[in-house]
Amino acid sequence: MPQRFLTSLKRSGGVFDHTQQQRRLDEIEKQLAAPGAWDNPENLTPILQEKSLLENELGRSAKLKSLRDDVADWLALADEEEEETLPSLADALDALHKSLEQAELDMLLSGKEDHQSAILEIHPGAGGTEAQDWASMLLRMYLRWADQHGFATEYLDYLGGDEAGIKSVTLRIKGVNAFGFLRGESGIHRLIRISPFDSSGRRHTSFASVDVIPDVGQEIQIEINEADLRIDVFRASGAGGQHVNKTNSAVRITHNPTGIVVQCQNEKSQHHNRDTAMQILKARLYELELRKQEDERKNLYQDKDAINFGSQIRTYTLQPYRLVKDHRTGAEKGDVDAVLDGDIDLFVRDQLLYRHASKSAA
């Protein structure tokens, strides 16, 4: 069996052929190195994103080829009856399997915005401190997931709870395919546990809403009538630098025609906060337009009007048993602590497969 597998590996010749991608990457690097190429850096955003995508694809291919070669080498040794090589062969096969699974996920990201960074918002439902604490637990989960996958994170807005937790948070998760992976997290998340804030030790159910939109930045051209905007400035609050609660640097923008409200307070400069808030507003208006055009995304959001029973996409049960269940795909995981520590890849993968199957059926 090892020899047959080794032969098939050799016949494959390579994991993927990326000659054209490498040629295009070389062209981009020459273009970026040309005199005057950086005179208008804002115009380079699309090409820099293409460069990042190509580097990500080529890096993934190189890693797969290296892992495949490792497996082939260990198989050759195992075929020579060297039993002590079997543990190393098992490790090499496991590493290749995991990388192939990741490559499968990457190839499922076929949406126009999937390669973008993501803007993630969390809002607690009714329930005061209990719900606000649940929102902070979700924030911690996504921060840990991002860190585990090499994505950078940046707070755009943060409003702490009165006693514990958060009232709202807006987070930018930066990196190739961040939106594609996280888009399925949009929806209502339900927690069932013995409340640490209830002296009677009763079981409580809490809800929080998660919204994920693509961070399209300056790429999209959306005309916004200034007369349609209400712009408020206020003192920043929550975690931050010395300017927090001392200057009116935070900005809140309300788009009157749609009722969309965005705000930013992560910068000391009111001007910078306004620019960032406008980027978020454009992304939200862009997303709103896409919802009108795509039935799939409309169906994804249509049950999010109320943050309460019957509308959840996922339930995290800590009492009377321990289980995390996604109600769309049926995916389940018993290790609740691992999930809350950022291990949500099972749910991300199954949601991507579910979305891909739905598109194919349509």
Short mmCIF file of N, CA and C in Angstrom, two decimals, residues 13 15-16 39 65 67 139 150 155 173 176 201 210-211 249 256 290 319 338:
data_model
loop_
_atom_site.label_atom_id
_atom_site.label_comp_id
_atom_site.label_asym_id
_atom_site.label_seq_id
_atom_site.Cartn_x
_atom_site.Cartn_y
_atom_site.Cartn_z
N GLY A 13 3.24 14.73 -10.17
CA GLY A 13 4.14 15.75 -10.70
C GLY A 13 4.19 17.01 -9.89
N VAL A 15 1.64 19.55 -6.79
CA VAL A 15 0.34 19.75 -6.17
C VAL A 15 -0.53 20.60 -7.07
N PHE A 16 -0.05 21.74 -7.47
CA PHE A 16 -0.77 22.62 -8.39
C PHE A 16 0.25 23.28 -9.30
N ASP A 39 3.82 57.30 -5.97
CA ASP A 39 3.46 58.71 -5.85
C ASP A 39 2.03 58.90 -5.37
N LYS A 65 3.45 21.26 -1.40
CA LYS A 65 4.47 20.48 -2.11
C LYS A 65 5.52 19.97 -1.15
N LEU A 67 5.14 19.40 2.09
CA LEU A 67 4.55 18.34 2.93
C LEU A 67 4.38 17.06 2.14
N LEU A 139 -16.44 38.22 21.77
CA LEU A 139 -15.32 39.06 21.32
C LEU A 139 -14.01 38.33 21.57
N GLY A 150 -3.34 34.00 12.24
CA GLY A 150 -2.42 35.00 11.74
C GLY A 150 -3.06 36.27 11.23
N TYR A 155 -9.36 47.57 16.96
CA TYR A 155 -10.63 48.08 17.47
C TYR A 155 -11.00 49.36 16.72
N ILE A 173 -10.75 42.89 11.28
CA ILE A 173 -9.90 41.71 11.24
C ILE A 173 -9.21 41.71 9.88
N VAL A 176 -5.92 38.30 4.28
CA VAL A 176 -6.54 37.68 3.10
C VAL A 176 -7.55 36.63 3.53
N GLY A 201 -27.95 31.03 41.60
CA GLY A 201 -27.39 29.94 40.80
C GLY A 201 -28.34 29.40 39.75
N VAL A 210 -24.08 39.04 15.99
CA VAL A 210 -22.79 39.21 15.32
C VAL A 210 -23.06 39.61 13.86
N ASP A 211 -22.44 40.69 13.42
CA ASP A 211 -22.52 41.12 12.02
C ASP A 211 -21.11 41.11 11.44
N SER A 249 -13.34 63.39 20.43
CA SER A 249 -12.70 62.86 19.23
C SER A 249 -13.52 61.75 18.58
N ASN A 256 -29.46 58.83 7.33
CA ASN A 256 -30.90 58.97 7.53
C ASN A 256 -31.76 58.13 6.59
N LEU A 290 -25.78 44.57 -1.87
CA LEU A 290 -25.56 43.16 -2.21
C LEU A 290 -26.69 42.28 -1.70
N GLN A 319 -24.70 24.41 30.55
CA GLN A 319 -25.51 23.70 31.53
C GLN A 319 -26.87 23.39 30.91
N ALA A 338 -12.84 24.82 24.27
CA ALA A 338 -12.00 25.02 23.08
C ALA A 338 -12.66 25.98 22.11
#
